Coordinates of C-alpha atoms in Angstrom, one line a residue:
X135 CA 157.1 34.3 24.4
X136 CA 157.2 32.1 21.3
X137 CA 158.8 33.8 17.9
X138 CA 155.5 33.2 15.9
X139 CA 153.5 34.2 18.9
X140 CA 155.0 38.2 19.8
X141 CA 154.7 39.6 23.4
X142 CA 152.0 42.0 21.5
X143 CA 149.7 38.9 20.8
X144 CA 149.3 38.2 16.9
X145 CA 148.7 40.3 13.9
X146 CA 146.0 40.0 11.2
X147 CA 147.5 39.1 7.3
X148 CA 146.2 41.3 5.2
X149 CA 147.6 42.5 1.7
X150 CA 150.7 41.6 2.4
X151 CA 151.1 43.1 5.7
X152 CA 150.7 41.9 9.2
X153 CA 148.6 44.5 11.0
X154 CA 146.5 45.0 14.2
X155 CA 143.0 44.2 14.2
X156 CA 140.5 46.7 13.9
X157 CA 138.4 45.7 17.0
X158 CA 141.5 45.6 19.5
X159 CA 142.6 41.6 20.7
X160 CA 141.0 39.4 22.6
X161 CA 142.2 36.4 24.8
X162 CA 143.2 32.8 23.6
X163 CA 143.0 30.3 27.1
X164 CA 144.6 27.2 27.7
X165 CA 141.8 24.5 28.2
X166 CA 144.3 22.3 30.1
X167 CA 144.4 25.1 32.4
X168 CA 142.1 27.8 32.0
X169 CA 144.4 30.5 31.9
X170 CA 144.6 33.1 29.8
X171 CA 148.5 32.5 27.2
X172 CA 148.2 35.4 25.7
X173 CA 145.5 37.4 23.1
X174 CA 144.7 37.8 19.5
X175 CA 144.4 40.4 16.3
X176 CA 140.5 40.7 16.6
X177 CA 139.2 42.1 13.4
X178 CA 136.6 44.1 12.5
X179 CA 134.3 44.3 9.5
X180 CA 136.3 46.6 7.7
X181 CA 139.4 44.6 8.0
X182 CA 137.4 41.4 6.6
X183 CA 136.4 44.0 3.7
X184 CA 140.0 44.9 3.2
X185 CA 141.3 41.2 3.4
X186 CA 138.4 40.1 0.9
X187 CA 139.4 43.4 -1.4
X188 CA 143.0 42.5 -1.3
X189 CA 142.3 38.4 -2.5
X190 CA 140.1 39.9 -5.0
X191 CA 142.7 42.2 -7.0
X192 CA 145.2 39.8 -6.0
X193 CA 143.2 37.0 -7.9
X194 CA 142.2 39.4 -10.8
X195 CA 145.5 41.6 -11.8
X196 CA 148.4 39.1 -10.9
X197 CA 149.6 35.9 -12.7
X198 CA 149.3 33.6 -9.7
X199 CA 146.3 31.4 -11.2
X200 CA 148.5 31.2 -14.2
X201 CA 151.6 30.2 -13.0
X202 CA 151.2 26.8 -11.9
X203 CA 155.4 26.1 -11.6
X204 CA 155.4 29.7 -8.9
X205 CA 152.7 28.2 -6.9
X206 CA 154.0 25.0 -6.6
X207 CA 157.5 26.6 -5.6
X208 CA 155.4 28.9 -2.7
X209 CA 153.8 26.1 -0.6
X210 CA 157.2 24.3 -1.2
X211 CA 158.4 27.3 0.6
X212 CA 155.4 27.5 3.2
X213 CA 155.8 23.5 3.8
X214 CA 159.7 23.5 5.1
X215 CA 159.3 27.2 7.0
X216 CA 156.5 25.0 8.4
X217 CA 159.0 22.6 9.2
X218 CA 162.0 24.6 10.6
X219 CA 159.8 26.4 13.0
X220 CA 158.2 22.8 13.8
X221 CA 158.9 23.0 17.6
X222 CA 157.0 26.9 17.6
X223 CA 154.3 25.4 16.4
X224 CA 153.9 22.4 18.9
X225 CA 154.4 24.9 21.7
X226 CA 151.3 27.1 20.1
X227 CA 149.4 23.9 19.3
X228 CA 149.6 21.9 22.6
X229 CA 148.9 25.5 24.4
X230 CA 145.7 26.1 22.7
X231 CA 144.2 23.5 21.3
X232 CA 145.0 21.2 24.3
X233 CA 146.2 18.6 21.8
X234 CA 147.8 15.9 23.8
X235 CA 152.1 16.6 22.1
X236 CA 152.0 13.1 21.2
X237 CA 149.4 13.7 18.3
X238 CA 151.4 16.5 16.9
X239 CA 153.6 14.1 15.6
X240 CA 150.6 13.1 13.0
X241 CA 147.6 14.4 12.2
X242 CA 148.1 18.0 14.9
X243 CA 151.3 19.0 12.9
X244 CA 153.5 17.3 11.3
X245 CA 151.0 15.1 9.0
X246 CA 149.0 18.1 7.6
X247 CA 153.2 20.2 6.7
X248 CA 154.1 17.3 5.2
X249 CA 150.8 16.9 3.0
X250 CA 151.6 20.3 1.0
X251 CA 154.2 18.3 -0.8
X252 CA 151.3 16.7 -2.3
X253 CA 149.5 20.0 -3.7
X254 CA 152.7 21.2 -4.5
X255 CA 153.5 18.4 -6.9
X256 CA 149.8 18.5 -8.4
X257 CA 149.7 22.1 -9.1
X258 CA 153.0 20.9 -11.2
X259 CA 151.7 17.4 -12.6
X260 CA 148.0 18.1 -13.0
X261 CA 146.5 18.0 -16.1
X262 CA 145.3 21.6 -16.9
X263 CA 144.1 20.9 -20.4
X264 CA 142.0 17.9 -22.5
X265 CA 142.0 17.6 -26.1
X266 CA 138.4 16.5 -26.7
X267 CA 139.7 16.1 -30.8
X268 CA 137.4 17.7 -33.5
X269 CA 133.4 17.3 -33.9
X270 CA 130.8 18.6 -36.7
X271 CA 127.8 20.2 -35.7
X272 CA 125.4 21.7 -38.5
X273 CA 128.1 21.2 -40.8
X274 CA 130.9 23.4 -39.0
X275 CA 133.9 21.4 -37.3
X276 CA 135.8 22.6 -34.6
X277 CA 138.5 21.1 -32.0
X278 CA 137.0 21.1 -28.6
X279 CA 139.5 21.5 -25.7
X280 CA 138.8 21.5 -21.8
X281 CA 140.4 23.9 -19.7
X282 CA 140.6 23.9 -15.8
X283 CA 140.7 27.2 -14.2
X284 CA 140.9 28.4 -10.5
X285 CA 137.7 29.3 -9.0
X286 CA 138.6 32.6 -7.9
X287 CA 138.2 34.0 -4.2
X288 CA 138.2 31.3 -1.9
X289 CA 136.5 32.4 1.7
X290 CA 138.0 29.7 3.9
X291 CA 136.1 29.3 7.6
X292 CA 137.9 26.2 9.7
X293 CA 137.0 25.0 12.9
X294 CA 139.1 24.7 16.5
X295 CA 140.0 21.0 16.8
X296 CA 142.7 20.3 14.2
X297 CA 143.7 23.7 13.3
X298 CA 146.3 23.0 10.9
X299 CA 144.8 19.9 9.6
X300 CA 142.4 21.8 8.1
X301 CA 143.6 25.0 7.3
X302 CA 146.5 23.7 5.6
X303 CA 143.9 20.7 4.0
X304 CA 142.0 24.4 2.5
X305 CA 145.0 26.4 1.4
X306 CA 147.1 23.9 0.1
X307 CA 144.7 22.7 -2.5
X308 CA 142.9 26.0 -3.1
X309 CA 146.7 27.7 -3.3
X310 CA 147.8 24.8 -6.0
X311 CA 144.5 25.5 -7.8
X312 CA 145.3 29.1 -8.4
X313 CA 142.8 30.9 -6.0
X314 CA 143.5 33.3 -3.5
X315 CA 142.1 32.7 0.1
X316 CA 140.8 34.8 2.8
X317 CA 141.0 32.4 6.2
X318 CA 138.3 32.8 9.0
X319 CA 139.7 30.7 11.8
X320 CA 137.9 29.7 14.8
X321 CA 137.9 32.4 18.0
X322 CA 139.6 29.4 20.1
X323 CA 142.4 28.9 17.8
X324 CA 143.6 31.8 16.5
X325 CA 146.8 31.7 17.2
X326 CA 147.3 28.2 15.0
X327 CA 146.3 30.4 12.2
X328 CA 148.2 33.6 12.5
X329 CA 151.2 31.5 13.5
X330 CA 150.9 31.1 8.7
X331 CA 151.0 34.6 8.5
X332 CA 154.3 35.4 10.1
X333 CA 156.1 32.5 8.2
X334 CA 154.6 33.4 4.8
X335 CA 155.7 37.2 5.3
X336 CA 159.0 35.9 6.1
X337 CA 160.1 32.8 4.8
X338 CA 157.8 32.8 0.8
X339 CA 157.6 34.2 -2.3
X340 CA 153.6 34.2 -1.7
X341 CA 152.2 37.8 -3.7
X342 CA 150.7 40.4 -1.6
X343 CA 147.1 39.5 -1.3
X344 CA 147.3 35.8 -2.1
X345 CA 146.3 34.2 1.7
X346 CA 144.9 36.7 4.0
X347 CA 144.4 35.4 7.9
X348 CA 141.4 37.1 9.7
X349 CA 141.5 36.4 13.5
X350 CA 138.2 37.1 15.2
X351 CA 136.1 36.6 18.2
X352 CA 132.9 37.4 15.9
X353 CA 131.1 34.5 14.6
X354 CA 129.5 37.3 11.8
X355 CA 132.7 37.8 10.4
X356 CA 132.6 34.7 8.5
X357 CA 128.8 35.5 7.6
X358 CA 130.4 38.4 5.4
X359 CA 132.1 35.8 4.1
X360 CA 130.0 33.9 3.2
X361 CA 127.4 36.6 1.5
X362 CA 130.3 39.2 -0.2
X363 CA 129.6 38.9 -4.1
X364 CA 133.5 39.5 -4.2
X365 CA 134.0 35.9 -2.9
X366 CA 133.3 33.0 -5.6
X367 CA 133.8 30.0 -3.2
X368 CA 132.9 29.1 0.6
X369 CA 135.0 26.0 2.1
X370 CA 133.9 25.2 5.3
X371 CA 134.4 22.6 8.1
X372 CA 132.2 22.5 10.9
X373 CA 128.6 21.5 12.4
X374 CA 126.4 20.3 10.5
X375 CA 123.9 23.6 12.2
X376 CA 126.2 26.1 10.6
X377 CA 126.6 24.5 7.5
X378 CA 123.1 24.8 6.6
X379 CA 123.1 28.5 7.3
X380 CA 126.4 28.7 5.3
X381 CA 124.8 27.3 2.8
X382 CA 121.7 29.7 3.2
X383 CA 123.5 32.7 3.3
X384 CA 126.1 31.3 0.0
X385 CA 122.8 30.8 -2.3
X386 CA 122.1 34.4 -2.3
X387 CA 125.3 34.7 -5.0
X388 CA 124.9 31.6 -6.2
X389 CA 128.9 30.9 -4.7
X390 CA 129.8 27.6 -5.0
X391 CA 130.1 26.1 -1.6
X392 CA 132.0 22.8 0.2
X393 CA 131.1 21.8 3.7
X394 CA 132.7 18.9 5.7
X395 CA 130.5 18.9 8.5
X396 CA 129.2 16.4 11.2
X397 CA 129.4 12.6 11.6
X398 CA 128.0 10.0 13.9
X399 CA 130.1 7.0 13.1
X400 CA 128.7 3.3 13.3
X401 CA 132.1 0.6 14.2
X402 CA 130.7 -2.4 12.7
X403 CA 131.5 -5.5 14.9
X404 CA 130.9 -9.0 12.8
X405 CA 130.1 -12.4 14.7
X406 CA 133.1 -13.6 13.6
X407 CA 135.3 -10.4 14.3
X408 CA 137.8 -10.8 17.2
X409 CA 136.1 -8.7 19.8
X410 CA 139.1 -7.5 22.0
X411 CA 141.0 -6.0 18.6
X412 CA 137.8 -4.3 17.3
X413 CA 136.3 -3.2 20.7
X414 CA 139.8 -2.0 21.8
X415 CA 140.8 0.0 18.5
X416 CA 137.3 1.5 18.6
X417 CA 137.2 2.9 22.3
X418 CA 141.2 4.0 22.5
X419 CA 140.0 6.1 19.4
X420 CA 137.2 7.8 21.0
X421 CA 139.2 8.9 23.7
X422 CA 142.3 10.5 21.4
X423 CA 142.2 14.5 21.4
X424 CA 139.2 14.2 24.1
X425 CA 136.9 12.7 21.0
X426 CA 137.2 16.1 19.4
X427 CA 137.3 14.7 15.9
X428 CA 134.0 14.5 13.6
X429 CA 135.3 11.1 11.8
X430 CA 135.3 9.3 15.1
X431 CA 133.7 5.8 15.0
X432 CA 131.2 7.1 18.8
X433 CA 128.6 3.9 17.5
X434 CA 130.0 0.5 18.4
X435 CA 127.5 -2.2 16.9
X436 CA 128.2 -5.6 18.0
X437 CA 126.4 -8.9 17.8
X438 CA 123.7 -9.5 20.5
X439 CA 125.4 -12.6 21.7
X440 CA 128.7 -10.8 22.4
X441 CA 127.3 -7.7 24.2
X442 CA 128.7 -7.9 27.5
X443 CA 132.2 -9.1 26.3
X444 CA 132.2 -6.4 24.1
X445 CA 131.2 -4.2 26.8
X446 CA 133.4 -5.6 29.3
X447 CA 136.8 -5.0 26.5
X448 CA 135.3 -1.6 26.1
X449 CA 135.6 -0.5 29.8
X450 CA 139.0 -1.9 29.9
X451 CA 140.1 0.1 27.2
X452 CA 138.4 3.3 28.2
X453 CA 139.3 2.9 32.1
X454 CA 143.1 2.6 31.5
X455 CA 143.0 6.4 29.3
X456 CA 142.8 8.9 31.8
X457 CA 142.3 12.7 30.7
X458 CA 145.5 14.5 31.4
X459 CA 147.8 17.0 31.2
X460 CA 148.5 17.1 26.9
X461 CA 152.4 18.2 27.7
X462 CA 152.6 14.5 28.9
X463 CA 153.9 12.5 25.9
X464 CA 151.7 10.1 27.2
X465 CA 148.5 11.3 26.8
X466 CA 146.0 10.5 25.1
X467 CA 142.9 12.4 26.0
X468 CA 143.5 15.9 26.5
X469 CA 140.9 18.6 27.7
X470 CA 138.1 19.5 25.8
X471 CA 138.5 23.3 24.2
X472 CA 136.3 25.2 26.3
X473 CA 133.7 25.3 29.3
X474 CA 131.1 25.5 26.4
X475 CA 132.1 22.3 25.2
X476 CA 132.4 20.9 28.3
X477 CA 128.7 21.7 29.5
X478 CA 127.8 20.3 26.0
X479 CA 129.0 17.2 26.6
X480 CA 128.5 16.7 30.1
X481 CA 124.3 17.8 29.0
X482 CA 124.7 14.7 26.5
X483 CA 125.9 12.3 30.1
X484 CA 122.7 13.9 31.1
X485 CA 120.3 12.4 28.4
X486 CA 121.7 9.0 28.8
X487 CA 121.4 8.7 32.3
X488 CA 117.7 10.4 32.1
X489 CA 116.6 7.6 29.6
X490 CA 118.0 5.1 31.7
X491 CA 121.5 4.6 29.5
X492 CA 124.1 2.8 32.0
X493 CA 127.3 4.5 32.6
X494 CA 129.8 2.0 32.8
X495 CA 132.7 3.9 33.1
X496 CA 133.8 7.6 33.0
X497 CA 130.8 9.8 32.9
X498 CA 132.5 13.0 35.1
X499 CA 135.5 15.1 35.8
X500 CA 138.8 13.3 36.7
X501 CA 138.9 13.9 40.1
X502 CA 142.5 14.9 40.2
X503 CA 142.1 17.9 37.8
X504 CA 141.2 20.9 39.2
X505 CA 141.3 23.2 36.6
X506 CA 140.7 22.3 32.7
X507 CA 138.0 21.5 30.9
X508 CA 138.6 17.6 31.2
X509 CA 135.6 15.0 31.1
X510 CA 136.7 11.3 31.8
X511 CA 136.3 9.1 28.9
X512 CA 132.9 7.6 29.2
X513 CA 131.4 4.6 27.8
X514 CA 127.6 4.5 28.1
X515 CA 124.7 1.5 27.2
X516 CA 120.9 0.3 27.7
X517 CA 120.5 2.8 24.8
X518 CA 118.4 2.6 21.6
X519 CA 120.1 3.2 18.1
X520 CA 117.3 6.3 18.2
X521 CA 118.5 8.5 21.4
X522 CA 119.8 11.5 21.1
X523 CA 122.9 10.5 22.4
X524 CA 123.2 7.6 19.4
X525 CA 122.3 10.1 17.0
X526 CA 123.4 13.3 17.4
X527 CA 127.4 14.8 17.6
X528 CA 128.8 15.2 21.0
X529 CA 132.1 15.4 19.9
X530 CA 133.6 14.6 23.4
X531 CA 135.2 10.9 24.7
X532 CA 131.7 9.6 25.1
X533 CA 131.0 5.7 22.9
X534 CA 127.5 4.2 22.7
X535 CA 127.8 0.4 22.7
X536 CA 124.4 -1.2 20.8
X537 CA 123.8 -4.4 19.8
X538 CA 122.5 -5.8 17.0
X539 CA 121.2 -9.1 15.4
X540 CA 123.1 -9.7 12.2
X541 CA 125.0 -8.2 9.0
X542 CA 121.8 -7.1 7.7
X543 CA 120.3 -5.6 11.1
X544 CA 124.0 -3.5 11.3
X545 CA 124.0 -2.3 8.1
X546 CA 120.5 -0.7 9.2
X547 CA 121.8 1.0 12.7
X548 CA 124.8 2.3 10.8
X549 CA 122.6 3.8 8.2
X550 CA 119.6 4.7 10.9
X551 CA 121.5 8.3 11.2
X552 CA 121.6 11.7 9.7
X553 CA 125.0 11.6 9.0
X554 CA 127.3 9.5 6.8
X555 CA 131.1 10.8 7.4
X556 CA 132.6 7.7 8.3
X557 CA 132.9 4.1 10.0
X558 CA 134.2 0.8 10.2
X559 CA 134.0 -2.8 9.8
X560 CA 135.5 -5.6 11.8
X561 CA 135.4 -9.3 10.6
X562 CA 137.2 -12.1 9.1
X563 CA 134.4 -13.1 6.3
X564 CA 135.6 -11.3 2.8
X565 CA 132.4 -11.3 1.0
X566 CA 130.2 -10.2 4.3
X567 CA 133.2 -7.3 4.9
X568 CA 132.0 -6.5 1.4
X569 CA 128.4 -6.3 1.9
X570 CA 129.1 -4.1 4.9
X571 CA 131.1 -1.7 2.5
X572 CA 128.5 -1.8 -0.1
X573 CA 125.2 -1.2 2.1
X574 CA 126.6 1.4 4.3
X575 CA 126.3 5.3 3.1
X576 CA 129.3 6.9 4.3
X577 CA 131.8 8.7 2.7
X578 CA 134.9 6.6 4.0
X579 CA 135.2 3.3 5.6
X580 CA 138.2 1.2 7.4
X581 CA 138.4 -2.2 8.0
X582 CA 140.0 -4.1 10.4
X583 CA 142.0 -1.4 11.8
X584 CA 142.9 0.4 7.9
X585 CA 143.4 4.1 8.0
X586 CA 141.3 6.2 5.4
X587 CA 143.8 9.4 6.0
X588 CA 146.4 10.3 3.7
X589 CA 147.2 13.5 1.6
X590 CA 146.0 12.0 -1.7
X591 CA 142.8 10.1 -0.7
X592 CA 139.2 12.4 -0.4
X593 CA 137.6 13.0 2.5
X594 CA 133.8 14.2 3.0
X595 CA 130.7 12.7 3.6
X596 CA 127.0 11.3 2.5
X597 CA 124.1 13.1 3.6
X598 CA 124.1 15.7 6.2
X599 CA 127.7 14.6 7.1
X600 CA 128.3 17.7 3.9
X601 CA 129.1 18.3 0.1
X602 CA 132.4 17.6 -1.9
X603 CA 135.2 15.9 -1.0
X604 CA 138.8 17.4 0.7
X605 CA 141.9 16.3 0.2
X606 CA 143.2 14.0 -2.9
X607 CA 142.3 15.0 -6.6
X608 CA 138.9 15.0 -5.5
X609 CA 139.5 17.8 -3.2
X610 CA 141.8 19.8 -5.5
X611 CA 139.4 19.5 -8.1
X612 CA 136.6 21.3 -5.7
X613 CA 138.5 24.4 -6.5
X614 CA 138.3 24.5 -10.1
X615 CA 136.5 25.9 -12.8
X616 CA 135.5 23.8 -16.3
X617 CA 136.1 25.5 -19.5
X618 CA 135.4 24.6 -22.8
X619 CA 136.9 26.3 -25.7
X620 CA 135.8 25.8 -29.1
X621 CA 138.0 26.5 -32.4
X622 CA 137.6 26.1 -36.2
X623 CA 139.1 22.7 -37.2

């Protein structure tokens, strides 16, 4: 049995202390396989009431919001027992998320350990205070000065498909802010997430109460979350369905609330774009981690006149990545993370074929996978801009291919959509590249292949892709609290 993982299944953080869950353990499956790897603290409701009770005090009779240079020394601390149990944590992440190894290299693993450096050093560097200088009002003068201050309780709730990417994207900046954090993982990942609580028992300095880890099979539990008047903040990461309640259930305290939520991403194909580069990057990146990623570019737009090229390039590309086995270091599409999701996206292959969408390639199970929740990667057309499948979140290996009649007419498709998380632009033109920037709503773009993630750029989205930004200064900054003090000059 892995060291982070005992023979006992994991344990809940709470106050300190790692401690069985109130409502017994459940199960945690493989989705390559569909076996069971082992089971989970499952908590109850009074455990989420201890864990909230615990951040609370923690947040309220400690120093930790004020000492900026401790904080900054603790995810230092978190960040390299992150990295000496590196090999732990593949074996936990490949297991349960069914993230093909390869990827935990980057964005799986490695890439989100190596981004605490970054809310380390700002929890050091940032500036905490602004002098506004002195100004007269009714003849008094006073010196104005701006102070940033932690929100408070943060009530994290983070989603299965890159479990440490966003955990670790939540408590590192909300942890460098000051706050203290009660984590709500998701049921299929739980293990991603308790794996944090053995290593920051063991290996930091991190204060009884600071980051409390709530495993659960019960959806409500993050519902307390949300609606406890003990909590001042919700940061959440999932569908854009959820989100709205969260943010239902949140407006009853008035708690401030971030939500990265759902995207259905337009790939902008120019005429005078090379088709094979653009249509290639865009349909190996659907398929990566089974299309499990809400950033994905799942709309490819290009010109009417090079439809069937692009089409044909697209097949290619999607033919040659076969779903497989994610222990395989040369994987690309893994399974998907349950039957659930499966049926969902299979139900979406459905649709197309029902309004007479083409299947060009994939569109089933690989026939040489018996077990596993595996769907082939699938590239479907004969589809208007306005299906369901065009418009609404599969998150599976499935791209729509739809053409379109000009800069202008793209610009419209990409924006013809709910959602405005991300996208991409292909072309040689500068100033029509531009225009494509400028006119579509989306809250990051790449072109020509450039990659939007890094630890100090924001993420989020426009519309009801969510609200706020992670990540960056932007995303630090969505934990804390504006201040003004005022002073006889």
């Amino acid at each position: 049995m892995n060291s982070l993982v005992p023979a006992g299944g994991t344990s809940l953080l709470i106050d300190g202390k790692l401690v069985p869950g109130g409502s017994g353990v459940f199960a945690t499956i493989n989705p390559a396989t569909e076996e069971e790897i082992g089971t989970a603290a499952n908590a109850s409701a009074d455990d989420m009431d201890a864990a909230i009770a615990a951040a609370r005090a923690a947040f309220d009779g400690t120093e930790w919001s004020r000492d900026h240079a401790f904080r900054a020394h603790c995810l230092r601390q978190l960040r390299d027992a992150m990295r000496a149990h590196s090999e732990e944590l593949r074996e936990i992440t490949v297991a349960e998320v069914g993230a093909p190894v390869m990827l935990t290299s980057g964005p799986q693993l490695e890439g989100p350990v190596t981004d605490l450096t970054f809310a380390a050093d700002l929890a050091e560097s940032y500036s905490w205070e602004t002098d506004l200088g002195t100004a007269e009002q009714m003849g008094i003068t006073s010196r104005r000065v701006i102070r940033r201050e932690a929100v408070g309780v943060v009530g994290a709730i983070t989603p299965w498909n890159f479990p440490h990417q966003i955990n670790l994207a939540k408590l590192g900046p909300a942890l460098a802010a000051g706050n203290t954090v009660v984590l709500k993982p998701a049921p299929d990942t739980p293990w991603c997430a308790a794996a944090l609580g053995s290593l920051i028992i063991e290996h930091t300095d991190i204060p009884a109460g600071v980051i409390n880890i709530v495993t659960s099979d019960d959806h409500a539990l993050g519902a307390r979350l949300t609606e406890d008047p003990r909590v001042d903040m919700i940061t959440f990461t999932g569908s854009t369905q959820t989100g709205r309640s969260v943010m239902a259930s949140a407006a009853a305290t008035l708690k401030r609330t971030f939500l990265e939520l759902g995207g259905k991403s337009a790939a902008v194909v120019l005429d005078d774009a090379d088709i094979g580069t653009a249509v290639g990057f865009t349909a190996f990146s659907v398929a990566v981690h089974a299309g499990q990623g809400c950033a994905l570019t799942t709309r490819l737009l290009v010109p009417r006149a090079a439809y069937d090229d692009a089409v044909a390039a697209a097949a290619k590309t999607l033919s040659g990545l076969r779903a497989g086995d994610p222990t395989d270091p040369g994987t690309i599409c893994g399974p998907l993370i349950s039957a659930r999701q499966r049926d969902r996206v299979e139900r979406y292959i459905e649709i197309a074929r029902a309004e007479g969408g083409q299947i060009v390639t994939g569109g089933g199970r690989p026939a040489d996978r018996e077990r596993g929740y595996f769907v082939e990667p699938t590239l479907i057309t004969g589809l208007p801009n306005t299906s369901p499948v065009a418009q609404e979140e599969i998150f599976g290996p499935v791209l729509v291919v739809i053409p379109h009649d000009g800069d202008a007419d793209a610009i419209r498709l990409a924006n013809e959509s709910p959602y405005g998380l991300s996208g991409s632009v292909w072309g040689t033109d500068p100033e029509r590249i531009e225009r494509v920037v400028a006119g579509v709503r989306t809250g990051t773009l790449g072109v020509n292949g450039g990659l939007w993630y890094h630890a100090d750029a924001p993420f989020g989205g426009y519309k009801q892709s969510g609200i706020g930004r992670e990540m960056g200064v932007a995303g630090f900054e969505e934990y804390l609290e504006t201040k003004l003090v005022a002073s006889p000059a």
